[in-house]
Amino acid sequence: MNLHALRLFHTIASTGNVTRASELLNISQPAITAQIKKFEKELSIPLLKPSGRGIALTDAGEKIALLAKRLFAVEQQIDQFCHEYRDGTNGHIRLAATYLPAQFLIPAWIAKFKQQYEQVEMTITTTNSSDALKQLLQMEVDLAVYGGLAEEYPDAIQTEELFRDELWFVVAPNHKYANQQVSLGEMMKEPFVMREEGSSTRERLLALCRTYSVSKPRITLQFNGLHEAIMAVIAGYGANFVSSLVVREYVQRGELCRVYVKGVRLQNTIAICTRKNEPLSAAAANLVRIIRQSGRMRHNRPSSA
């Protein structure tokens, strides 16, 4: 079917006369008339009929005009979608995040993003560090927000550091090491409540022990979530090695206490991860911009350790 001719017919049907259609389309009346006649011949259906000094639609023309109206309405919707997709006001973002940013950072970021880009759909997966990077490498997500070490990132992944926070040893207030300074060897003799294997913080603790030739920690209780592990320590069991971002308020309220391990001061990197040499969609780029701005604001905020 000749869609150009159909568009001409649609304009005539919408305006009610050839003269007005000619003005709108900037095409001469004889040219429009000739193309419509050719179109009728191709369809083997009469679309227009004389009516006084003007023209009217035939019964078949009425039905085709209705279908054409629907067709070109869908065309407008497609044009609108493409425009919004290019601007990032429409689309679908798939995001993987490790537990730390997923629980303590991303909710505020997403709320700010959705206030500006309500039509953008989002799928957010919360997982451990190794699985977040695996999903990114396997094209299952568009980007990942990761808490861990930059040295651990695969070469195919590009990272942008947002800010850093400290890693703390914490115990319940009635623990013998609460607010005390101890050696790493002494600390490792305590039972630990930790996240599952694949957790970045757990790997940092094991690497710390290897660096200082100290026995591995006794991980006697394991959870798949940060909140559960922290609650167990608050309840009075064991110690935890965790981002200060997670436990700072608990420490300030006196529900947890820090243990100061001699010679140990580690930082945790919060970063945006994307695939190298692969441009983000406009919607994802808008999200990264908002995350970057929020991360910069947090980085510039005075610490209250």
PDB file of C-alpha atoms in Angstrom:
ATOM      1  CA  MET A   1       0.000   0.000   0.000  1.00  0.00           C
ATOM      2  CA  ASN A   2       1.189   3.489  -0.857  1.00  0.00           C
ATOM      3  CA  LEU A   3       1.351   5.118   2.592  1.00  0.00           C
ATOM      4  CA  HIS A   4       2.129   8.516   1.103  1.00  0.00           C
ATOM      5  CA  ALA A   5      -1.120   8.406  -0.883  1.00  0.00           C
ATOM      6  CA  LEU A   6      -2.962   7.139   2.186  1.00  0.00           C
ATOM      7  CA  ARG A   7      -1.630  10.132   4.112  1.00  0.00           C
ATOM      8  CA  LEU A   8      -2.926  12.450   1.406  1.00  0.00           C
ATOM      9  CA  PHE A   9      -6.341  10.802   1.583  1.00  0.00           C
ATOM     10  CA  HIS A  10      -6.280  10.992   5.400  1.00  0.00           C
ATOM     11  CA  THR A  11      -5.610  14.741   5.221  1.00  0.00           C
ATOM     12  CA  ILE A  12      -8.449  15.258   2.734  1.00  0.00           C
ATOM     13  CA  ALA A  13     -10.809  13.213   4.919  1.00  0.00           C
ATOM     14  CA  SER A  14      -9.758  15.154   8.028  1.00  0.00           C
ATOM     15  CA  THR A  15     -10.119  18.626   6.465  1.00  0.00           C
ATOM     16  CA  GLY A  16     -13.140  17.880   4.289  1.00  0.00           C
ATOM     17  CA  ASN A  17     -11.758  19.368   1.066  1.00  0.00           C
ATOM     18  CA  VAL A  18      -8.833  19.169  -1.312  1.00  0.00           C
ATOM     19  CA  THR A  19      -8.052  22.887  -1.130  1.00  0.00           C
ATOM     20  CA  ARG A  20      -7.376  22.803   2.615  1.00  0.00           C
ATOM     21  CA  ALA A  21      -5.369  19.581   2.274  1.00  0.00           C
ATOM     22  CA  SER A  22      -3.306  21.235  -0.462  1.00  0.00           C
ATOM     23  CA  GLU A  23      -2.493  24.158   1.824  1.00  0.00           C
ATOM     24  CA  LEU A  24      -1.541  21.945   4.773  1.00  0.00           C
ATOM     25  CA  LEU A  25       0.644  19.622   2.716  1.00  0.00           C
ATOM     26  CA  ASN A  26       2.047  22.343   0.440  1.00  0.00           C
ATOM     27  CA  ILE A  27       1.141  20.265  -2.607  1.00  0.00           C
ATOM     28  CA  SER A  28      -0.845  21.578  -5.580  1.00  0.00           C
ATOM     29  CA  GLN A  29      -4.489  20.534  -5.891  1.00  0.00           C
ATOM     30  CA  PRO A  30      -3.982  18.866  -9.303  1.00  0.00           C
ATOM     31  CA  ALA A  31      -1.090  16.820  -7.883  1.00  0.00           C
ATOM     32  CA  ILE A  32      -3.171  15.654  -4.909  1.00  0.00           C
ATOM     33  CA  THR A  33      -6.138  14.819  -7.114  1.00  0.00           C
ATOM     34  CA  ALA A  34      -3.937  12.812  -9.480  1.00  0.00           C
ATOM     35  CA  GLN A  35      -2.358  10.828  -6.657  1.00  0.00           C
ATOM     36  CA  ILE A  36      -5.721  10.064  -5.056  1.00  0.00           C
ATOM     37  CA  LYS A  37      -7.095   8.786  -8.365  1.00  0.00           C
ATOM     38  CA  LYS A  38      -4.023   6.604  -8.780  1.00  0.00           C
ATOM     39  CA  PHE A  39      -4.468   5.368  -5.205  1.00  0.00           C
ATOM     40  CA  GLU A  40      -8.138   4.481  -5.859  1.00  0.00           C
ATOM     41  CA  LYS A  41      -7.049   2.555  -8.946  1.00  0.00           C
ATOM     42  CA  GLU A  42      -4.429   0.626  -6.915  1.00  0.00           C
ATOM     43  CA  LEU A  43      -7.028  -0.266  -4.284  1.00  0.00           C
ATOM     44  CA  SER A  44      -9.780  -0.880  -6.831  1.00  0.00           C
ATOM     45  CA  ILE A  45     -12.034   1.028  -4.439  1.00  0.00           C
ATOM     46  CA  PRO A  46     -13.570   4.496  -4.919  1.00  0.00           C
ATOM     47  CA  LEU A  47     -12.742   6.701  -1.947  1.00  0.00           C
ATOM     48  CA  LEU A  48     -14.213  10.080  -2.958  1.00  0.00           C
ATOM     49  CA  LYS A  49     -17.377  11.137  -4.769  1.00  0.00           C
ATOM     50  CA  PRO A  50     -18.690  14.491  -6.019  1.00  0.00           C
ATOM     51  CA  SER A  51     -20.918  16.396  -3.605  1.00  0.00           C
ATOM     52  CA  GLY A  52     -22.252  19.705  -4.896  1.00  0.00           C
ATOM     53  CA  ARG A  53     -19.203  21.841  -5.617  1.00  0.00           C
ATOM     54  CA  GLY A  54     -17.023  19.734  -3.368  1.00  0.00           C
ATOM     55  CA  ILE A  55     -16.388  16.106  -2.575  1.00  0.00           C
ATOM     56  CA  ALA A  56     -17.527  13.550  -0.020  1.00  0.00           C
ATOM     57  CA  LEU A  57     -16.286  10.180   1.170  1.00  0.00           C
ATOM     58  CA  THR A  58     -17.791   7.020  -0.207  1.00  0.00           C
ATOM     59  CA  ASP A  59     -18.911   4.326   2.223  1.00  0.00           C
ATOM     60  CA  ALA A  60     -15.595   2.530   1.664  1.00  0.00           C
ATOM     61  CA  GLY A  61     -13.793   5.872   1.987  1.00  0.00           C
ATOM     62  CA  GLU A  62     -15.444   6.450   5.382  1.00  0.00           C
ATOM     63  CA  LYS A  63     -14.185   3.106   6.698  1.00  0.00           C
ATOM     64  CA  ILE A  64     -10.682   3.529   5.253  1.00  0.00           C
ATOM     65  CA  ALA A  65     -10.538   7.078   6.642  1.00  0.00           C
ATOM     66  CA  LEU A  66     -11.285   5.706  10.137  1.00  0.00           C
ATOM     67  CA  LEU A  67      -8.565   3.051   9.821  1.00  0.00           C
ATOM     68  CA  ALA A  68      -6.123   5.639   8.464  1.00  0.00           C
ATOM     69  CA  LYS A  69      -6.871   7.895  11.427  1.00  0.00           C
ATOM     70  CA  ARG A  70      -5.950   5.062  13.798  1.00  0.00           C
ATOM     71  CA  LEU A  71      -2.817   4.256  11.801  1.00  0.00           C
ATOM     72  CA  PHE A  72      -1.475   7.797  11.828  1.00  0.00           C
ATOM     73  CA  ALA A  73      -2.401   8.206  15.497  1.00  0.00           C
ATOM     74  CA  VAL A  74      -0.164   5.204  16.223  1.00  0.00           C
ATOM     75  CA  GLU A  75       2.521   6.808  14.054  1.00  0.00           C
ATOM     76  CA  GLN A  76       2.333   9.906  16.252  1.00  0.00           C
ATOM     77  CA  GLN A  77       2.632   7.727  19.342  1.00  0.00           C
ATOM     78  CA  ILE A  78       5.734   6.077  17.883  1.00  0.00           C
ATOM     79  CA  ASP A  79       7.239   9.482  17.103  1.00  0.00           C
ATOM     80  CA  GLN A  80       6.443  10.651  20.628  1.00  0.00           C
ATOM     81  CA  PHE A  81       7.955   7.524  22.169  1.00  0.00           C
ATOM     82  CA  CYS A  82      11.149   7.894  20.110  1.00  0.00           C
ATOM     83  CA  HIS A  83      11.447  11.525  21.146  1.00  0.00           C
ATOM     84  CA  GLU A  84      10.969  10.645  24.824  1.00  0.00           C
ATOM     85  CA  TYR A  85      13.352   7.694  24.563  1.00  0.00           C
ATOM     86  CA  ARG A  86      16.055   9.904  23.051  1.00  0.00           C
ATOM     87  CA  ASP A  87      15.513  12.444  25.825  1.00  0.00           C
ATOM     88  CA  GLY A  88      15.467   9.752  28.506  1.00  0.00           C
ATOM     89  CA  THR A  89      11.921  10.526  29.630  1.00  0.00           C
ATOM     90  CA  ASN A  90      10.788   7.052  28.570  1.00  0.00           C
ATOM     91  CA  GLY A  91      12.426   3.623  28.526  1.00  0.00           C
ATOM     92  CA  HIS A  92      13.422   0.846  30.893  1.00  0.00           C
ATOM     93  CA  ILE A  93      16.462   0.765  33.197  1.00  0.00           C
ATOM     94  CA  ARG A  94      17.761  -2.503  34.662  1.00  0.00           C
ATOM     95  CA  LEU A  95      19.901  -1.924  37.728  1.00  0.00           C
ATOM     96  CA  ALA A  96      21.837  -4.299  39.973  1.00  0.00           C
ATOM     97  CA  ALA A  97      23.026  -3.116  43.361  1.00  0.00           C
ATOM     98  CA  THR A  98      24.912  -4.611  46.259  1.00  0.00           C
ATOM     99  CA  TYR A  99      23.161  -4.678  49.623  1.00  0.00           C
ATOM    100  CA  LEU A 100      24.832  -1.593  51.075  1.00  0.00           C
ATOM    101  CA  PRO A 101      23.815   0.941  48.385  1.00  0.00           C
ATOM    102  CA  ALA A 102      20.518  -0.890  47.757  1.00  0.00           C
ATOM    103  CA  GLN A 103      19.387  -0.384  51.342  1.00  0.00           C
ATOM    104  CA  PHE A 104      20.959   2.917  52.296  1.00  0.00           C
ATOM    105  CA  LEU A 105      21.434   4.947  49.117  1.00  0.00           C
ATOM    106  CA  ILE A 106      19.373   3.811  46.142  1.00  0.00           C
ATOM    107  CA  PRO A 107      15.857   4.403  47.578  1.00  0.00           C
ATOM    108  CA  ALA A 108      16.531   8.154  47.860  1.00  0.00           C
ATOM    109  CA  TRP A 109      18.229   8.246  44.447  1.00  0.00           C
ATOM    110  CA  ILE A 110      15.348   6.441  42.750  1.00  0.00           C
ATOM    111  CA  ALA A 111      12.761   8.660  44.426  1.00  0.00           C
ATOM    112  CA  LYS A 112      14.558  11.747  43.118  1.00  0.00           C
ATOM    113  CA  PHE A 113      14.865  10.199  39.653  1.00  0.00           C
ATOM    114  CA  LYS A 114      11.195   9.184  39.436  1.00  0.00           C
ATOM    115  CA  GLN A 115      10.079  12.670  40.431  1.00  0.00           C
ATOM    116  CA  GLN A 116      11.682  13.907  37.204  1.00  0.00           C
ATOM    117  CA  TYR A 117      11.221  10.850  34.952  1.00  0.00           C
ATOM    118  CA  GLU A 118       7.995   9.207  36.065  1.00  0.00           C
ATOM    119  CA  GLN A 119       7.441   7.286  32.794  1.00  0.00           C
ATOM    120  CA  VAL A 120      10.757   5.417  32.931  1.00  0.00           C
ATOM    121  CA  GLU A 121      10.332   1.814  34.081  1.00  0.00           C
ATOM    122  CA  MET A 122      12.905   0.368  36.453  1.00  0.00           C
ATOM    123  CA  THR A 123      13.918  -3.143  37.469  1.00  0.00           C
ATOM    124  CA  ILE A 124      16.223  -3.229  40.498  1.00  0.00           C
ATOM    125  CA  THR A 125      17.995  -6.387  41.659  1.00  0.00           C
ATOM    126  CA  THR A 126      19.673  -6.494  45.059  1.00  0.00           C
ATOM    127  CA  THR A 127      22.469  -9.037  45.309  1.00  0.00           C
ATOM    128  CA  ASN A 128      26.012  -9.574  46.533  1.00  0.00           C
ATOM    129  CA  SER A 129      29.110  -8.021  44.994  1.00  0.00           C
ATOM    130  CA  SER A 130      30.199 -10.877  42.766  1.00  0.00           C
ATOM    131  CA  ASP A 131      26.708 -11.486  41.364  1.00  0.00           C
ATOM    132  CA  ALA A 132      26.130  -7.775  40.658  1.00  0.00           C
ATOM    133  CA  LEU A 133      29.218  -7.651  38.456  1.00  0.00           C
ATOM    134  CA  LYS A 134      28.302 -10.980  36.858  1.00  0.00           C
ATOM    135  CA  GLN A 135      24.883  -9.633  35.856  1.00  0.00           C
ATOM    136  CA  LEU A 136      26.521  -6.542  34.371  1.00  0.00           C
ATOM    137  CA  LEU A 137      29.019  -8.583  32.358  1.00  0.00           C
ATOM    138  CA  GLN A 138      26.314 -10.939  31.100  1.00  0.00           C
ATOM    139  CA  MET A 139      24.188  -8.011  29.827  1.00  0.00           C
ATOM    140  CA  GLU A 140      21.411  -8.775  32.311  1.00  0.00           C
ATOM    141  CA  VAL A 141      21.499  -5.222  33.686  1.00  0.00           C
ATOM    142  CA  ASP A 142      22.456  -1.820  32.279  1.00  0.00           C
ATOM    143  CA  LEU A 143      24.499  -0.673  35.249  1.00  0.00           C
ATOM    144  CA  ALA A 144      25.421  -1.649  38.778  1.00  0.00           C
ATOM    145  CA  VAL A 145      25.942   0.332  41.960  1.00  0.00           C
ATOM    146  CA  TYR A 146      28.668  -1.409  43.874  1.00  0.00           C
ATOM    147  CA  GLY A 147      30.217  -1.169  47.305  1.00  0.00           C
ATOM    148  CA  GLY A 148      33.711  -2.658  47.384  1.00  0.00           C
ATOM    149  CA  LEU A 149      37.248  -2.402  46.083  1.00  0.00           C
ATOM    150  CA  ALA A 150      38.103  -0.903  42.685  1.00  0.00           C
ATOM    151  CA  GLU A 151      40.915  -3.449  42.356  1.00  0.00           C
ATOM    152  CA  GLU A 152      38.340  -6.221  42.188  1.00  0.00           C
ATOM    153  CA  TYR A 153      36.545  -4.929  39.105  1.00  0.00           C
ATOM    154  CA  PRO A 154      37.018  -6.929  35.865  1.00  0.00           C
ATOM    155  CA  ASP A 155      38.768  -5.158  32.987  1.00  0.00           C
ATOM    156  CA  ALA A 156      35.569  -5.097  30.918  1.00  0.00           C
ATOM    157  CA  ILE A 157      33.844  -2.939  33.529  1.00  0.00           C
ATOM    158  CA  GLN A 158      34.211   0.813  33.821  1.00  0.00           C
ATOM    159  CA  THR A 159      33.826   2.311  37.281  1.00  0.00           C
ATOM    160  CA  GLU A 160      33.160   5.783  38.581  1.00  0.00           C
ATOM    161  CA  GLU A 161      33.800   6.316  42.262  1.00  0.00           C
ATOM    162  CA  LEU A 162      31.090   8.273  44.062  1.00  0.00           C
ATOM    163  CA  PHE A 163      32.540   8.464  47.560  1.00  0.00           C
ATOM    164  CA  ARG A 164      34.200   6.389  50.257  1.00  0.00           C
ATOM    165  CA  ASP A 165      33.198   5.459  53.766  1.00  0.00           C
ATOM    166  CA  GLU A 166      35.124   3.676  56.513  1.00  0.00           C
ATOM    167  CA  LEU A 167      34.821   0.023  57.474  1.00  0.00           C
ATOM    168  CA  TRP A 168      34.272  -0.440  61.195  1.00  0.00           C
ATOM    169  CA  PHE A 169      34.456  -3.303  63.664  1.00  0.00           C
ATOM    170  CA  VAL A 170      31.347  -3.139  65.849  1.00  0.00           C
ATOM    171  CA  VAL A 171      30.031  -5.048  68.857  1.00  0.00           C
ATOM    172  CA  ALA A 172      27.182  -4.722  71.356  1.00  0.00           C
ATOM    173  CA  PRO A 173      27.667  -2.153  74.189  1.00  0.00           C
ATOM    174  CA  ASN A 174      28.188  -4.889  76.799  1.00  0.00           C
ATOM    175  CA  HIS A 175      30.950  -6.600  74.809  1.00  0.00           C
ATOM    176  CA  LYS A 176      34.391  -6.655  76.461  1.00  0.00           C
ATOM    177  CA  TYR A 177      35.946  -4.856  73.488  1.00  0.00           C
ATOM    178  CA  ALA A 178      33.312  -2.100  73.230  1.00  0.00           C
ATOM    179  CA  ASN A 179      35.083   1.237  72.634  1.00  0.00           C
ATOM    180  CA  GLN A 180      38.434  -0.478  73.277  1.00  0.00           C
ATOM    181  CA  GLN A 181      41.607  -0.659  71.225  1.00  0.00           C
ATOM    182  CA  VAL A 182      42.792  -4.203  70.490  1.00  0.00           C
ATOM    183  CA  SER A 183      45.105  -5.999  68.073  1.00  0.00           C
ATOM    184  CA  LEU A 184      43.808  -7.625  64.911  1.00  0.00           C
ATOM    185  CA  GLY A 185      44.787 -11.037  66.322  1.00  0.00           C
ATOM    186  CA  GLU A 186      42.689 -10.460  69.418  1.00  0.00           C
ATOM    187  CA  MET A 187      39.748  -9.272  67.361  1.00  0.00           C
ATOM    188  CA  MET A 188      39.852 -12.377  65.151  1.00  0.00           C
ATOM    189  CA  LYS A 189      39.394 -14.626  68.185  1.00  0.00           C
ATOM    190  CA  GLU A 190      35.857 -13.273  68.594  1.00  0.00           C
ATOM    191  CA  PRO A 191      32.901 -14.934  66.840  1.00  0.00           C
ATOM    192  CA  PHE A 192      31.772 -12.941  63.801  1.00  0.00           C
ATOM    193  CA  VAL A 193      28.338 -12.432  62.310  1.00  0.00           C
ATOM    194  CA  MET A 194      28.842 -11.853  58.582  1.00  0.00           C
ATOM    195  CA  ARG A 195      27.173 -11.824  55.204  1.00  0.00           C
ATOM    196  CA  GLU A 196      27.299 -14.793  52.806  1.00  0.00           C
ATOM    197  CA  GLU A 197      30.268 -15.715  50.619  1.00  0.00           C
ATOM    198  CA  GLY A 198      30.533 -13.285  47.701  1.00  0.00           C
ATOM    199  CA  SER A 199      30.029 -10.300  49.983  1.00  0.00           C
ATOM    200  CA  SER A 200      32.663  -7.621  49.365  1.00  0.00           C
ATOM    201  CA  THR A 201      33.013  -6.745  53.053  1.00  0.00           C
ATOM    202  CA  ARG A 202      33.520 -10.382  54.007  1.00  0.00           C
ATOM    203  CA  GLU A 203      36.251 -10.686  51.366  1.00  0.00           C
ATOM    204  CA  ARG A 204      37.875  -7.504  52.693  1.00  0.00           C
ATOM    205  CA  LEU A 205      38.057  -8.998  56.174  1.00  0.00           C
ATOM    206  CA  LEU A 206      39.633 -12.224  54.897  1.00  0.00           C
ATOM    207  CA  ALA A 207      42.122 -10.220  52.811  1.00  0.00           C
ATOM    208  CA  LEU A 208      42.994  -8.159  55.888  1.00  0.00           C
ATOM    209  CA  CYS A 209      43.829 -11.305  57.811  1.00  0.00           C
ATOM    210  CA  ARG A 210      46.033 -12.557  54.964  1.00  0.00           C
ATOM    211  CA  THR A 211      47.863  -9.229  54.762  1.00  0.00           C
ATOM    212  CA  TYR A 212      48.727  -9.260  58.466  1.00  0.00           C
ATOM    213  CA  SER A 213      49.247 -13.068  58.646  1.00  0.00           C
ATOM    214  CA  VAL A 214      46.484 -13.428  61.202  1.00  0.00           C
ATOM    215  CA  SER A 215      44.150 -16.397  61.535  1.00  0.00           C
ATOM    216  CA  LYS A 216      40.854 -16.138  59.680  1.00  0.00           C
ATOM    217  CA  PRO A 217      37.869 -14.871  61.667  1.00  0.00           C
ATOM    218  CA  ARG A 218      35.482 -17.385  63.178  1.00  0.00           C
ATOM    219  CA  ILE A 219      32.331 -16.700  61.199  1.00  0.00           C
ATOM    220  CA  THR A 220      29.870 -18.519  63.408  1.00  0.00           C
ATOM    221  CA  LEU A 221      26.689 -16.913  62.139  1.00  0.00           C
ATOM    222  CA  GLN A 222      25.920 -16.036  58.523  1.00  0.00           C
ATOM    223  CA  PHE A 223      23.074 -14.078  56.945  1.00  0.00           C
ATOM    224  CA  ASN A 224      22.163 -13.127  53.383  1.00  0.00           C
ATOM    225  CA  GLY A 225      21.300  -9.582  54.401  1.00  0.00           C
ATOM    226  CA  LEU A 226      22.933  -6.672  56.200  1.00  0.00           C
ATOM    227  CA  HIS A 227      20.031  -5.874  58.491  1.00  0.00           C
ATOM    228  CA  GLU A 228      19.825  -9.388  59.941  1.00  0.00           C
ATOM    229  CA  ALA A 229      23.553  -9.503  60.665  1.00  0.00           C
ATOM    230  CA  ILE A 230      23.494  -6.121  62.420  1.00  0.00           C
ATOM    231  CA  MET A 231      20.440  -7.066  64.492  1.00  0.00           C
ATOM    232  CA  ALA A 232      22.204 -10.205  65.725  1.00  0.00           C
ATOM    233  CA  VAL A 233      25.168  -8.144  66.948  1.00  0.00           C
ATOM    234  CA  ILE A 234      22.870  -5.581  68.592  1.00  0.00           C
ATOM    235  CA  ALA A 235      21.165  -8.493  70.341  1.00  0.00           C
ATOM    236  CA  GLY A 236      24.508  -9.306  71.946  1.00  0.00           C
ATOM    237  CA  TYR A 237      26.139 -11.965  69.813  1.00  0.00           C
ATOM    238  CA  GLY A 238      29.532 -11.644  68.165  1.00  0.00           C
ATOM    239  CA  ALA A 239      31.155  -8.871  66.155  1.00  0.00           C
ATOM    240  CA  ASN A 240      30.723  -7.454  62.693  1.00  0.00           C
ATOM    241  CA  PHE A 241      32.990  -5.786  60.152  1.00  0.00           C
ATOM    242  CA  VAL A 242      30.798  -3.401  58.215  1.00  0.00           C
ATOM    243  CA  SER A 243      30.501  -0.081  56.415  1.00  0.00           C
ATOM    244  CA  SER A 244      30.145   2.914  58.708  1.00  0.00           C
ATOM    245  CA  LEU A 245      27.290   3.990  56.438  1.00  0.00           C
ATOM    246  CA  VAL A 246      25.282   1.052  57.766  1.00  0.00           C
ATOM    247  CA  VAL A 247      25.991   1.329  61.501  1.00  0.00           C
ATOM    248  CA  ARG A 248      26.802   4.988  62.127  1.00  0.00           C
ATOM    249  CA  GLU A 249      23.351   5.786  63.533  1.00  0.00           C
ATOM    250  CA  TYR A 250      23.353   2.656  65.712  1.00  0.00           C
ATOM    251  CA  VAL A 251      26.696   3.754  67.162  1.00  0.00           C
ATOM    252  CA  GLN A 252      25.445   7.304  67.726  1.00  0.00           C
ATOM    253  CA  ARG A 253      22.383   5.947  69.563  1.00  0.00           C
ATOM    254  CA  GLY A 254      24.536   3.650  71.698  1.00  0.00           C
ATOM    255  CA  GLU A 255      23.040   0.425  70.325  1.00  0.00           C
ATOM    256  CA  LEU A 256      26.434  -0.595  68.951  1.00  0.00           C
ATOM    257  CA  CYS A 257      29.996   0.316  69.859  1.00  0.00           C
ATOM    258  CA  ARG A 258      33.126   0.481  67.757  1.00  0.00           C
ATOM    259  CA  VAL A 259      36.227  -1.580  68.373  1.00  0.00           C
ATOM    260  CA  TYR A 260      39.420   0.223  67.352  1.00  0.00           C
ATOM    261  CA  VAL A 261      41.833  -2.295  65.868  1.00  0.00           C
ATOM    262  CA  LYS A 262      45.433  -1.135  65.992  1.00  0.00           C
ATOM    263  CA  GLY A 263      46.900  -0.214  62.627  1.00  0.00           C
ATOM    264  CA  VAL A 264      43.720  -0.963  60.691  1.00  0.00           C
ATOM    265  CA  ARG A 265      41.789   1.759  58.909  1.00  0.00           C
ATOM    266  CA  LEU A 266      40.080   0.593  55.745  1.00  0.00           C
ATOM    267  CA  GLN A 267      37.748   2.428  53.415  1.00  0.00           C
ATOM    268  CA  ASN A 268      34.892   1.178  51.302  1.00  0.00           C
ATOM    269  CA  THR A 269      34.298   2.528  47.790  1.00  0.00           C
ATOM    270  CA  ILE A 270      30.803   3.183  46.486  1.00  0.00           C
ATOM    271  CA  ALA A 271      30.920   3.206  42.683  1.00  0.00           C
ATOM    272  CA  ILE A 272      28.767   3.180  39.565  1.00  0.00           C
ATOM    273  CA  CYS A 273      29.745   0.322  37.243  1.00  0.00           C
ATOM    274  CA  THR A 274      29.001   0.146  33.518  1.00  0.00           C
ATOM    275  CA  ARG A 275      30.334  -1.850  30.580  1.00  0.00           C
ATOM    276  CA  LYS A 276      33.323  -0.261  28.859  1.00  0.00           C
ATOM    277  CA  ASN A 277      32.866   1.208  25.379  1.00  0.00           C
ATOM    278  CA  GLU A 278      29.086   0.792  25.531  1.00  0.00           C
ATOM    279  CA  PRO A 279      26.996   3.967  25.676  1.00  0.00           C
ATOM    280  CA  LEU A 280      24.114   4.086  28.127  1.00  0.00           C
ATOM    281  CA  SER A 281      20.553   4.772  27.059  1.00  0.00           C
ATOM    282  CA  ALA A 282      19.412   8.345  27.633  1.00  0.00           C
ATOM    283  CA  ALA A 283      17.251   7.222  30.576  1.00  0.00           C
ATOM    284  CA  ALA A 284      20.155   5.372  32.220  1.00  0.00           C
ATOM    285  CA  ALA A 285      22.435   8.345  31.612  1.00  0.00           C
ATOM    286  CA  ASN A 286      19.899  10.586  33.374  1.00  0.00           C
ATOM    287  CA  LEU A 287      19.867   8.204  36.337  1.00  0.00           C
ATOM    288  CA  VAL A 288      23.673   8.201  36.499  1.00  0.00           C
ATOM    289  CA  ARG A 289      23.648  12.009  36.460  1.00  0.00           C
ATOM    290  CA  ILE A 290      21.288  12.121  39.443  1.00  0.00           C
ATOM    291  CA  ILE A 291      23.289   9.465  41.315  1.00  0.00           C
ATOM    292  CA  ARG A 292      26.497  11.380  40.596  1.00  0.00           C
ATOM    293  CA  GLN A 293      25.011  14.606  41.955  1.00  0.00           C
ATOM    294  CA  SER A 294      23.711  12.856  45.076  1.00  0.00           C
ATOM    295  CA  GLY A 295      27.016  11.080  45.622  1.00  0.00           C
ATOM    296  CA  ARG A 296      28.879  14.385  45.331  1.00  0.00           C
ATOM    297  CA  MET A 297      26.578  15.969  47.901  1.00  0.00           C
ATOM    298  CA  ARG A 298      27.167  13.086  50.324  1.00  0.00           C
ATOM    299  CA  HIS A 299      30.931  13.239  49.752  1.00  0.00           C
ATOM    300  CA  ASN A 300      30.952  16.946  50.618  1.00  0.00           C
ATOM    301  CA  ARG A 301      28.829  16.472  53.739  1.00  0.00           C
ATOM    302  CA  PRO A 302      30.797  16.802  57.000  1.00  0.00           C
ATOM    303  CA  SER A 303      31.386  13.420  58.682  1.00  0.00           C
ATOM    304  CA  SER A 304      30.050  12.707  62.169  1.00  0.00           C
ATOM    305  CA  ALA A 305      32.013   9.606  63.148  1.00  0.00           C
TER     306      ALA A 305
END
